């Protein structure tokens, strides 16, 4: 089933097109009548000029040599008027074709118009049982709803794009931080290895330190004995 609002919109659109076509047809008919009157007047003027030209040429036949320049000018003028007449005839033919096309379109729209009357009656019933004053107010409200829906869809699309961009930035940030954490873990493992190596070296160095202290004590005892011997020797 067709949407009543959409069908009524189509009805209004078609009626508007019919009114425009009727107005355009009337304007074309008026312009066509005016064009025909102008062309008829031009034809009468052209016939009169041709008659005058013919009489003038008959009078000028006896003096062709003296009036050769005038004859050439008259011929040029006649050719120009003939070309203008051809142009007017082409314009008239084009206007007739446009008028026929408009008449056909008008008849086609008139045939389509009756099937939209039921939607008009439906909307009139809606106006009677709603807060709307007339059908035009319903169509205006409908257009406002369409614009609001379009703006809402655009806003949703914009938020979706922002969300996707935020997700991409978050993934990049997570990847960078994970790389940093991995680097820190590697450093921590290496430092732990150094610490374990240092702890394993502590007993060795403690043994070496104890050995050094023992040798130093022995050397100190020998040194004191040597000092006492030297002292006794001097005594």
Coordinates of C-alpha atoms in Angstrom, one line a residue:
X1 CA 0.0 0.0 0.0
X2 CA 1.2 3.4 -0.8
X3 CA 2.0 5.9 1.9
X4 CA -0.9 8.4 2.0
X5 CA 1.4 11.4 2.8
X6 CA 3.7 10.5 0.0
X7 CA 0.8 9.9 -2.4
X8 CA -0.7 13.2 -1.4
X9 CA 2.6 14.9 -1.9
X10 CA 2.7 13.4 -5.4
X11 CA -0.8 14.7 -5.9
X12 CA 0.1 18.2 -4.9
X13 CA 3.2 18.0 -7.0
X14 CA 1.3 16.8 -10.0
X15 CA -1.4 19.5 -9.5
X16 CA 1.3 22.1 -9.2
X17 CA 2.9 20.8 -12.4
X18 CA -0.5 20.9 -14.1
X19 CA -1.0 24.5 -13.0
X20 CA 2.5 25.4 -14.1
X21 CA 1.9 23.7 -17.4
X22 CA -1.5 25.4 -17.9
X23 CA 0.1 28.7 -17.1
X24 CA 3.0 27.9 -19.4
X25 CA 0.6 26.7 -22.1
X26 CA -1.4 29.9 -21.8
X27 CA 1.8 32.0 -22.0
X28 CA 2.9 30.0 -25.0
X29 CA -0.4 30.4 -26.7
X30 CA -0.4 34.1 -26.0
X31 CA 3.2 34.4 -27.2
X32 CA 2.3 32.2 -30.2
X33 CA -0.7 34.5 -31.1
X34 CA 1.5 37.5 -30.7
X35 CA 4.2 35.9 -32.8
X36 CA 1.7 35.0 -35.5
X37 CA 0.4 38.6 -35.5
X38 CA 4.0 39.9 -35.7
X39 CA 4.8 37.5 -38.5
X40 CA 1.6 38.3 -40.3
X41 CA 2.4 42.0 -40.1
X42 CA 5.9 41.2 -41.3
X43 CA 4.5 39.2 -44.1
X44 CA 2.2 42.1 -45.1
X45 CA 5.1 44.4 -44.8
X46 CA 7.3 42.0 -46.8
X47 CA 4.7 41.7 -49.5
X48 CA 4.4 45.5 -49.7
X49 CA 8.2 45.8 -49.8
X50 CA 8.4 43.2 -52.5
X51 CA 5.7 45.0 -54.5
X52 CA 7.6 48.2 -54.0
X53 CA 10.9 46.5 -54.9
X54 CA 9.3 45.0 -58.0
X55 CA 7.9 48.3 -59.1
X56 CA 11.2 50.0 -58.3
X57 CA 13.1 47.3 -60.3
X58 CA 10.7 47.7 -63.2
X59 CA 11.3 51.4 -63.2
X60 CA 15.0 50.9 -62.9
X61 CA 15.4 48.4 -65.7
X62 CA 16.0 51.2 -68.2
X63 CA 18.8 52.6 -66.1
X64 CA 20.6 49.4 -65.0
X65 CA 24.1 50.7 -65.6
X66 CA 23.5 53.9 -63.6
X67 CA 21.7 52.1 -60.7
X68 CA 23.8 48.9 -60.4
X69 CA 24.8 49.8 -56.9
X70 CA 21.2 50.5 -55.9
X71 CA 20.1 47.1 -57.4
X72 CA 22.9 45.3 -55.5
X73 CA 21.8 46.9 -52.3
X74 CA 18.2 46.0 -53.0
X75 CA 19.2 42.4 -53.7
X76 CA 21.2 42.2 -50.4
X77 CA 18.2 43.7 -48.5
X78 CA 15.8 41.2 -50.2
X79 CA 18.2 38.3 -49.3
X80 CA 18.4 39.5 -45.7
X81 CA 14.7 39.7 -45.5
X82 CA 14.3 36.3 -47.0
X83 CA 16.8 34.9 -44.4
X84 CA 14.9 36.7 -41.6
X85 CA 11.7 35.2 -42.9
X86 CA 13.2 31.7 -42.9
X87 CA 14.4 32.2 -39.3
X88 CA 10.9 33.4 -38.3
X89 CA 9.4 30.3 -39.9
X90 CA 11.8 28.1 -38.1
X91 CA 11.0 29.8 -34.8
X92 CA 7.3 29.4 -35.6
X93 CA 7.8 25.7 -36.3
X94 CA 9.8 25.2 -33.0
X95 CA 7.1 27.1 -31.1
X96 CA 4.5 24.8 -32.6
X97 CA 6.4 21.7 -31.6
X98 CA 6.9 23.0 -28.0
X99 CA 3.2 23.8 -27.8
X100 CA 2.3 20.2 -29.0
X101 CA 4.7 18.7 -26.4
X102 CA 3.2 20.8 -23.6
X103 CA -0.3 19.8 -24.7
X104 CA 0.6 16.2 -24.6
X105 CA 2.2 16.5 -21.2
X106 CA -0.9 18.4 -20.0
X107 CA -3.2 15.6 -21.2
X108 CA -0.9 13.0 -19.5
X109 CA -1.0 14.8 -16.2
X110 CA -4.8 15.2 -16.5
X111 CA -5.1 11.5 -16.9
X112 CA -2.9 10.8 -13.8
X113 CA -4.6 13.3 -11.6
X114 CA -7.9 11.5 -10.8
X115 CA -6.2 8.6 -9.0
X116 CA -4.8 11.0 -6.4
X117 CA -8.2 12.4 -5.4
X118 CA -8.7 9.6 -2.8
X119 CA -5.5 10.7 -0.9
X120 CA -6.8 14.3 -0.9
X121 CA -10.0 13.1 0.8
X122 CA -8.0 11.1 3.2
X123 CA -5.9 14.1 4.2
X124 CA -9.0 16.2 4.5
X125 CA -10.3 13.7 7.0
X126 CA -7.0 13.9 8.8
X127 CA -7.2 17.7 9.1
X128 CA -10.7 17.4 10.5
X129 CA -9.6 14.9 13.2
X130 CA -6.2 16.6 14.1
X131 CA -4.7 19.8 15.3
X132 CA -3.7 20.8 11.8
X133 CA -5.6 23.7 10.2
X134 CA -5.2 22.6 6.6
X135 CA -3.4 20.1 4.3
X136 CA -0.6 22.6 3.6
X137 CA 0.2 22.6 7.3
X138 CA 0.4 18.8 7.2
X139 CA 2.7 18.8 4.2
X140 CA 4.9 21.4 5.9
X141 CA 5.0 19.3 9.1
X142 CA 5.9 16.3 7.0
X143 CA 8.7 18.1 5.3
X144 CA 10.0 19.3 8.6
X145 CA 10.0 15.7 9.8
X146 CA 11.9 14.6 6.7
X147 CA 14.5 17.3 7.2
X148 CA 14.8 16.4 10.9
X149 CA 15.3 12.7 10.0
X150 CA 17.9 13.7 7.4
X151 CA 19.8 15.8 10.0
X152 CA 19.5 13.0 12.6
X153 CA 21.0 10.5 10.1
X154 CA 23.8 12.9 9.3
X155 CA 24.5 13.5 13.0
X156 CA 24.5 9.7 13.6
X157 CA 26.9 9.2 10.7
X158 CA 29.1 12.0 12.1
X159 CA 29.2 10.4 15.6
X160 CA 29.9 7.0 14.0
X161 CA 32.8 8.4 12.1
X162 CA 34.1 10.1 15.3
X163 CA 33.8 6.8 17.2
X164 CA 35.7 4.9 14.5
X165 CA 38.4 7.6 14.5
X166 CA 38.6 7.4 18.3
X167 CA 38.8 3.6 18.1
X168 CA 41.7 3.8 15.6
X169 CA 43.5 6.3 17.9
X170 CA 42.9 4.1 20.9
X171 CA 44.3 1.1 19.1
X172 CA 47.3 3.1 18.1
X173 CA 47.8 4.3 21.7
X174 CA 47.4 0.7 23.0
X175 CA 49.9 -0.6 20.5
X176 CA 52.4 2.1 21.4
X177 CA 51.9 1.5 25.2
X178 CA 52.2 -2.3 24.7
X179 CA 55.4 -1.7 22.8
X180 CA 56.7 0.5 25.6
X181 CA 55.6 -2.2 28.2
X182 CA 57.4 -4.9 26.2
X183 CA 60.5 -2.8 26.1
X184 CA 60.3 -2.2 29.9
X185 CA 59.8 -5.9 30.5
X186 CA 62.8 -6.7 28.4
X187 CA 64.8 -4.1 30.3
X188 CA 63.5 -5.5 33.6
X189 CA 64.5 -9.1 32.6
X190 CA 67.9 -7.9 31.6
X191 CA 68.3 -6.0 34.9
X192 CA 67.1 -9.0 36.8
X193 CA 69.8 -11.1 35.0
X194 CA 72.4 -8.5 36.0
X195 CA 71.1 -8.6 39.6
X196 CA 71.2 -12.4 39.7
X197 CA 74.7 -12.4 38.3
X198 CA 75.8 -9.8 40.8
X199 CA 74.2 -11.9 43.7
X200 CA 76.0 -15.0 42.4
X201 CA 79.3 -13.0 42.3
X202 CA 78.9 -11.7 46.0
X203 CA 80.2 -14.9 47.7
X204 CA 83.2 -15.0 45.4
X205 CA 84.1 -11.4 46.1
X206 CA 83.4 -12.0 49.8
X207 CA 85.9 -14.9 49.8
X208 CA 88.4 -12.7 47.9
X209 CA 87.9 -9.9 50.4
X210 CA 88.4 -12.3 53.3
X211 CA 91.5 -13.7 51.7
X212 CA 92.8 -10.1 51.2
X213 CA 92.1 -9.3 54.8
X214 CA 93.9 -12.4 56.0
X215 CA 97.0 -11.7 53.9
X216 CA 96.9 -8.0 55.0
X217 CA 96.7 -9.2 58.7
X218 CA 99.6 -11.6 58.1
X219 CA 101.7 -8.8 56.4
X220 CA 100.8 -6.5 59.3
X221 CA 102.0 -9.1 61.8
X222 CA 105.2 -9.5 59.8
X223 CA 105.6 -5.8 59.6
X224 CA 105.2 -5.4 63.4
X225 CA 107.7 -8.2 64.0
X226 CA 110.1 -6.6 61.6
X227 CA 109.7 -3.3 63.3
X228 CA 110.3 -4.8 66.7
X229 CA 113.4 -6.6 65.4
X230 CA 114.7 -3.4 63.9
X231 CA 114.0 -1.6 67.2
X232 CA 115.7 -4.3 69.2
X233 CA 118.6 -4.1 66.8
X234 CA 119.0 -0.4 67.3
X235 CA 118.7 -0.9 71.0

